[in-house]
Short mmCIF file of C-alpha atoms in Angstrom, two decimals:
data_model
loop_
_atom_site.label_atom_id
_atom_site.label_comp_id
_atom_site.label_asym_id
_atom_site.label_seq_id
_atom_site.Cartn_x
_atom_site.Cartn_y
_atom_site.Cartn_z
CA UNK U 1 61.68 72.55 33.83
CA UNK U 2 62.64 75.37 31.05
CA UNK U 3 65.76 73.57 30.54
CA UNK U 4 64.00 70.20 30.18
CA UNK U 5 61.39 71.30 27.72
CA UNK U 6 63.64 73.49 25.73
CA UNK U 7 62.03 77.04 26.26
CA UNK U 8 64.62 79.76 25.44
CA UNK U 9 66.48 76.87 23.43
CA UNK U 10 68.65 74.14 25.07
CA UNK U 11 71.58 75.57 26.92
CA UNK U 12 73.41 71.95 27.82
CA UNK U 13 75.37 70.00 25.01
CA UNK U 14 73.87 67.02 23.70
CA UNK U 15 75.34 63.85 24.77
CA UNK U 16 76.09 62.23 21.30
CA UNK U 17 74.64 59.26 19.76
CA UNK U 18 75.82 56.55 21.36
CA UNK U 19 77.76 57.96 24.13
CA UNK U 20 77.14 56.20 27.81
CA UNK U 21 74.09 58.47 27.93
CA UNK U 22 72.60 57.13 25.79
CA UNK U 23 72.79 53.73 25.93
CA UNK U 24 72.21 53.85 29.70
CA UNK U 25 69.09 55.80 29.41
CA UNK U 26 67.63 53.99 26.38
CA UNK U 27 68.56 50.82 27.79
CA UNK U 28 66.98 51.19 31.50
CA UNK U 29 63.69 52.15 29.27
CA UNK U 30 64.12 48.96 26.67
CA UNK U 31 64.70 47.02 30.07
CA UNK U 32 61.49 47.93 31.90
CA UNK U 33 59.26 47.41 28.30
CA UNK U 34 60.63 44.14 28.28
CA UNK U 35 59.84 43.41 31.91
CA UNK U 36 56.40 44.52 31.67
CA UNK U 37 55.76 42.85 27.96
CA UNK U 38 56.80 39.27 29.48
CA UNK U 39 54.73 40.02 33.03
CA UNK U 40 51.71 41.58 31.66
CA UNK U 41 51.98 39.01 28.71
CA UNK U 42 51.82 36.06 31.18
CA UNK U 43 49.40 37.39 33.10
CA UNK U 44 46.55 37.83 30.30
CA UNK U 45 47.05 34.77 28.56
CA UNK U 46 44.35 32.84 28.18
CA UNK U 47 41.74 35.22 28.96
CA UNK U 48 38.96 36.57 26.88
CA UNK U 49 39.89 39.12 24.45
CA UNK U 50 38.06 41.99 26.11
CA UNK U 51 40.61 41.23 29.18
CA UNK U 52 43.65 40.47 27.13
CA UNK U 53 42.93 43.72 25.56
CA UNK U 54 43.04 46.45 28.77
CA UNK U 55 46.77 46.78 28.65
CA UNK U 56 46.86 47.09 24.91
CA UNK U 57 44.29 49.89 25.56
CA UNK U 58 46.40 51.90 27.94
CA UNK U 59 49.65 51.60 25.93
CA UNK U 60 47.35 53.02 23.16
CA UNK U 61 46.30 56.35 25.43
CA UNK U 62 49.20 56.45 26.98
CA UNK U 63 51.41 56.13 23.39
CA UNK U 64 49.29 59.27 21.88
CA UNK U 65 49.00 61.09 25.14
CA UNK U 66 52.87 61.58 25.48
CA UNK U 67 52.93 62.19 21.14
CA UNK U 68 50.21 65.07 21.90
CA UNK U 69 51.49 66.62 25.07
CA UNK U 70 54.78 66.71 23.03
CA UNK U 71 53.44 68.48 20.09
CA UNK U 72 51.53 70.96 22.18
CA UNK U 73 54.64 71.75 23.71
CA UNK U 74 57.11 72.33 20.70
CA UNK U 75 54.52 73.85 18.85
CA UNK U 76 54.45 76.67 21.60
CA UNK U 77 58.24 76.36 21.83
CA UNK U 78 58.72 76.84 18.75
CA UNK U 79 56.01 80.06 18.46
CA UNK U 80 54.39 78.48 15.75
CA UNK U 81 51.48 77.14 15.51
CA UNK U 82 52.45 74.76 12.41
CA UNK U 83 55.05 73.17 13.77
CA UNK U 84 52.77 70.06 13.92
CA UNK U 85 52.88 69.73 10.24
CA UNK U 86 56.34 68.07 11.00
CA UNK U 87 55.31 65.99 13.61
CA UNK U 88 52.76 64.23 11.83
CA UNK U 89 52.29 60.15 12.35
CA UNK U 90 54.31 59.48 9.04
CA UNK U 91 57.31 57.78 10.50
CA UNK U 92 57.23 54.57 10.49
CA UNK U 93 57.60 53.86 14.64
CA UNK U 94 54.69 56.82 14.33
CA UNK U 95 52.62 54.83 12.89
CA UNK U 96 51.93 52.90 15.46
CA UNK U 97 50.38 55.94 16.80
CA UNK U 98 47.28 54.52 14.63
CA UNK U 99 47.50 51.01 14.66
CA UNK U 100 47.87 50.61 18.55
CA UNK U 101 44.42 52.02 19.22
CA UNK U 102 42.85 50.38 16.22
CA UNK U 103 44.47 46.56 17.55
CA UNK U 104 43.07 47.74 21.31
CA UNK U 105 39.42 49.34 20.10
CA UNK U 106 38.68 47.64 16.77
CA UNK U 107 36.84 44.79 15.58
CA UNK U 108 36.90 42.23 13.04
CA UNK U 109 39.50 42.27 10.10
CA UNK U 110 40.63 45.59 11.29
CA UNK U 111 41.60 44.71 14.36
CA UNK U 112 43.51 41.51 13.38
CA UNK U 113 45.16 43.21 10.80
CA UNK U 114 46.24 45.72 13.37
CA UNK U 115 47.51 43.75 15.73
CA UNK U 116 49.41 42.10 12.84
CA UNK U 117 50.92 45.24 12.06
CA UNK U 118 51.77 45.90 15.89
CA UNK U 119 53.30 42.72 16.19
CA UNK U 120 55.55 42.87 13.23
CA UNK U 121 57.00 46.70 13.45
CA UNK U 122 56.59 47.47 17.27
CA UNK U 123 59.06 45.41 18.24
CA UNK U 124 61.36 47.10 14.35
CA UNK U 125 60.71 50.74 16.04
CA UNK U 126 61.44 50.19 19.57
CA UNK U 127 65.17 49.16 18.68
CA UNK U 128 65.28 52.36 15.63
CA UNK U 129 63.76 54.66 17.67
CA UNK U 130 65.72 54.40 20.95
CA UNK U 131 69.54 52.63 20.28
CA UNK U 132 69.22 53.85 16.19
CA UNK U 133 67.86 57.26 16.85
CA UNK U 134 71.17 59.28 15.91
CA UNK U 135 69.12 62.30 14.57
CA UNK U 136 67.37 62.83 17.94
CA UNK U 137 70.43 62.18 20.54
CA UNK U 138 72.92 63.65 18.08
CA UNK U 139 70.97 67.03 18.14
CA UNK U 140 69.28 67.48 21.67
CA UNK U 141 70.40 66.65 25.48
CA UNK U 142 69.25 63.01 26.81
CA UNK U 143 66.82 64.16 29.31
CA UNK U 144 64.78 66.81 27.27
CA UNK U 145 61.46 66.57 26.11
CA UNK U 146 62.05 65.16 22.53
CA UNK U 147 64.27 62.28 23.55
CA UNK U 148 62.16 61.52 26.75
CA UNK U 149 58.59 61.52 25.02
CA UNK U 150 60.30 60.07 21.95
CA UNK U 151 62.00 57.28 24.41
CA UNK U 152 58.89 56.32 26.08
CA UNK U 153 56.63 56.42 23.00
CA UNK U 154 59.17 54.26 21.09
CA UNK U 155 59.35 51.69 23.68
CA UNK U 156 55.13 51.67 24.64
CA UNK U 157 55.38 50.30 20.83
CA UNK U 158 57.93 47.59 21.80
CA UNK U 159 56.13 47.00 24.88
CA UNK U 160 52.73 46.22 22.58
CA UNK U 161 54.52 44.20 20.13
CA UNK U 162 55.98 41.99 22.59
CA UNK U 163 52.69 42.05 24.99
CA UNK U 164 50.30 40.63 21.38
CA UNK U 165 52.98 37.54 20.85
CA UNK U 166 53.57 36.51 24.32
CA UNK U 167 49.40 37.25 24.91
CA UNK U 168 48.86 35.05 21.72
CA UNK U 169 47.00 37.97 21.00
CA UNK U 170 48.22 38.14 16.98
CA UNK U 171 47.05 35.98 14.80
CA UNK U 172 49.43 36.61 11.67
CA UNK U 173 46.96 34.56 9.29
CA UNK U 174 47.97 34.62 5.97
CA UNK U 175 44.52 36.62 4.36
CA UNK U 176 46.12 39.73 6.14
CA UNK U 177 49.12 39.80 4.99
CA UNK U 178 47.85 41.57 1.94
CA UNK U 179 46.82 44.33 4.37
CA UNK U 180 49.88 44.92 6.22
CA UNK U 181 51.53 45.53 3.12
CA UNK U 182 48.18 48.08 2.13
CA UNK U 183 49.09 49.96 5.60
CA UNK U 184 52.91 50.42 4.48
CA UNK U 185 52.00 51.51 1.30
CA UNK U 186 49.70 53.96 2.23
CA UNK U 187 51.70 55.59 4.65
CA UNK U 188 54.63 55.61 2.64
CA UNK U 189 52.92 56.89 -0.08
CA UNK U 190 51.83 60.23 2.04
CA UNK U 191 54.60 60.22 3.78
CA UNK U 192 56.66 60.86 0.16
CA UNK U 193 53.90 63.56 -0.62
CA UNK U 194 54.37 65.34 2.58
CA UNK U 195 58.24 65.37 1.89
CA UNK U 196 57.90 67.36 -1.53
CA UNK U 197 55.00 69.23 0.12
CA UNK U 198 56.66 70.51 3.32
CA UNK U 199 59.73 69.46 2.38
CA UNK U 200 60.65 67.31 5.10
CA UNK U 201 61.98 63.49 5.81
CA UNK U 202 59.01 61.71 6.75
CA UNK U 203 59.91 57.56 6.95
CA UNK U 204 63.17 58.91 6.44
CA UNK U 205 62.50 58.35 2.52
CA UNK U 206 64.72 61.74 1.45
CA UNK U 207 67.81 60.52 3.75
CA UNK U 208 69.05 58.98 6.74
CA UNK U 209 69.71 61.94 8.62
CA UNK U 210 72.13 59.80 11.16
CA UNK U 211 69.76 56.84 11.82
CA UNK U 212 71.62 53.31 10.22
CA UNK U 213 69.07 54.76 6.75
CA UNK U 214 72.42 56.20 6.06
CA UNK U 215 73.99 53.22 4.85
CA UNK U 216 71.43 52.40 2.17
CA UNK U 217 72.02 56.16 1.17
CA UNK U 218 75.20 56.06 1.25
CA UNK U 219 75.09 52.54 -1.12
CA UNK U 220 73.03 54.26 -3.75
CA UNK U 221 74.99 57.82 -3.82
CA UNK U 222 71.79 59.33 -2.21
CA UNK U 223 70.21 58.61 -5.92
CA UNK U 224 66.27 60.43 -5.10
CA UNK U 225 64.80 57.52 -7.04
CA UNK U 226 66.40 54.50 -5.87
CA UNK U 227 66.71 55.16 -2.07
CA UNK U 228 63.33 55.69 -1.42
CA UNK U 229 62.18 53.10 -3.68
CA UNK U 230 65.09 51.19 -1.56
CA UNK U 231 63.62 51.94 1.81
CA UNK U 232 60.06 50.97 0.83
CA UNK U 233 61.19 47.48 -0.79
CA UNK U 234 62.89 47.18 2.58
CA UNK U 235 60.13 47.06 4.47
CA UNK U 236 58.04 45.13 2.24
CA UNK U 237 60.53 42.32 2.69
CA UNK U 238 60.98 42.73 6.69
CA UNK U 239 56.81 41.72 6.61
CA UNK U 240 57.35 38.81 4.15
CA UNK U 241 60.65 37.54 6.48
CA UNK U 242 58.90 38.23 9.64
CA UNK U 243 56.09 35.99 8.39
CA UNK U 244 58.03 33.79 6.72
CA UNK U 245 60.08 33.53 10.14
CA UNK U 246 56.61 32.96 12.42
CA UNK U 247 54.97 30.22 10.16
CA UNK U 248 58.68 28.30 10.19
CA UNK U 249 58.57 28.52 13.65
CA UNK U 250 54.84 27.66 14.01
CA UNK U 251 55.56 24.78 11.97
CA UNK U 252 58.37 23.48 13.96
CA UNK U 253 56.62 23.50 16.96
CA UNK U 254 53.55 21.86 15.54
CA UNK U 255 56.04 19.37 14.00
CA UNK U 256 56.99 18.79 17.86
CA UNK U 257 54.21 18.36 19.30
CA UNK U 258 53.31 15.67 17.13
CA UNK U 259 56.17 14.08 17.77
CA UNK U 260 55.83 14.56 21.40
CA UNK U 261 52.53 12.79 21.17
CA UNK U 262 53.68 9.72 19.16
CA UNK U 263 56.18 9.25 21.74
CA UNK U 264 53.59 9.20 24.91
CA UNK U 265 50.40 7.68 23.35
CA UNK U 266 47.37 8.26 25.12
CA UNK U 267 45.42 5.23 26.40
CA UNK U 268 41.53 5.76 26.42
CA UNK U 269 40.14 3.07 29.22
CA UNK U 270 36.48 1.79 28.91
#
């Protein structure tokens, strides 16, 4: 257990990014989100929101249970008690950290807007922060405490953005659009601060730091103006394509329907 949470400092290797395991123990996590997403999905359809809520609400406590215990943990690994300053919810899978709880316990135009936001970057941060995440499983052993909190809490976002679209739980109506796009900006705003401030790399806006960032870096020379400006206008136009994508596909199947009705007329009898 001293090995596993990294007291004394890891004394095994790490794997690699993208060795066999890696990709096995990412992918038997990935596998089992998916599996519950599609049961529990299934299984709350239709029912009233309170009910199609409950397993949104324990992905939420679970999701910031595992960030906290984590935190605790390094921060008395580390001997210092402001280590949390570079944990902080600024990352863009993090995130979800807030918006999870807010889609599960809010109400109104808060809540759809969260579940919005679940719905289109869950699903974004699962994939980044398990099979992307070369700065984690390029620096510590698979089965440690950063890559197996990390792991789970990556994939209880996955799990929530694929439980809200196969629930029909998210909306994605077009008056909160303009608030999905406040929510990025926000964040990325502090997250920028925080990086002069600390320094560090939150939303991965000073560098890639071996996630696939480094390809836009390396594209723009690493220019301290245009990548993060990059980065930002990148996820700006991953919300307009993912609703762009939805409303296509909305429109398709309303186009079918309509079709389908045409061709099997109903016949009212007095």
């Amino acid at each position: 257990m001293k090995e596993f949470f990294g007291f004394g400092g890891y004394s095994r290797m790490p794997e690699g990014y993208m060795s066999p395991e890696h990709l096995i123990f990412v992918s038997s996590h990935v596998i089992v989100m998916i599996a519950l997403a599609i049961v529990f999905g299934i299984r709350f359809r239709g029912n009233t929101e309170k009910k199609r809520m409950r397993p949104l609400a324990v992905a939420a406590i679970l999701m910031d249970s595992i960030e906290i215990f984590k935190i605790v943990i390094i921060c008395i690994r580390n001997e210092d008690p402001l280590s949390w300053l570079y944990m902080l919810p600024l990352f863009l899978c993090s995130i979800q950290l807030i918006t999870i709880p807010l889609a599960a316990f809010a109400k109104g135009r808060v809540k759809e807007a969260a579940l919005d936001f679940v719905a289109i970057f869950g699903l974004l941060g699962a994939v980044l922060g398990t099979y992307g995440a070369g700065n984690n499983y390029g620096t510590y052993p698979v089965l440690s405490i950063d890559n197996v909190a990390s792991s789970l809490t990556h994939c209880i976002a996955g799990f929530s953005a694929l439980y809200v679209l196969i629930s029909r739980s998210a909306g994605l109506k077009k008056r909160n659009m303009p608030i999905a796009f406040l929510i990025l900006t926000a964040f990325c705003v502090a997250a920028y601060a925080a990086n002069i401030l600390l320094p560090y790399n939150y939303m991965f806006l000073m560098r890639g730091d071996g996630t696939p960032y480094d390809i836009l870096y390396d594209l723009l020379g690493g220019n301290p103006v245009l990548y993060p400006l990059a980065v930002f206008f990148l996820f700006i136009l991953y919300i307009a394509v993912y609703y762009l994508v939805f409303y296509l596909i909305k429109k398709k199947k309303s186009s079918s329907n309509g079709r389908s009705s045409e061709d099997h007329p109903v016949h009212n009898e007095a």
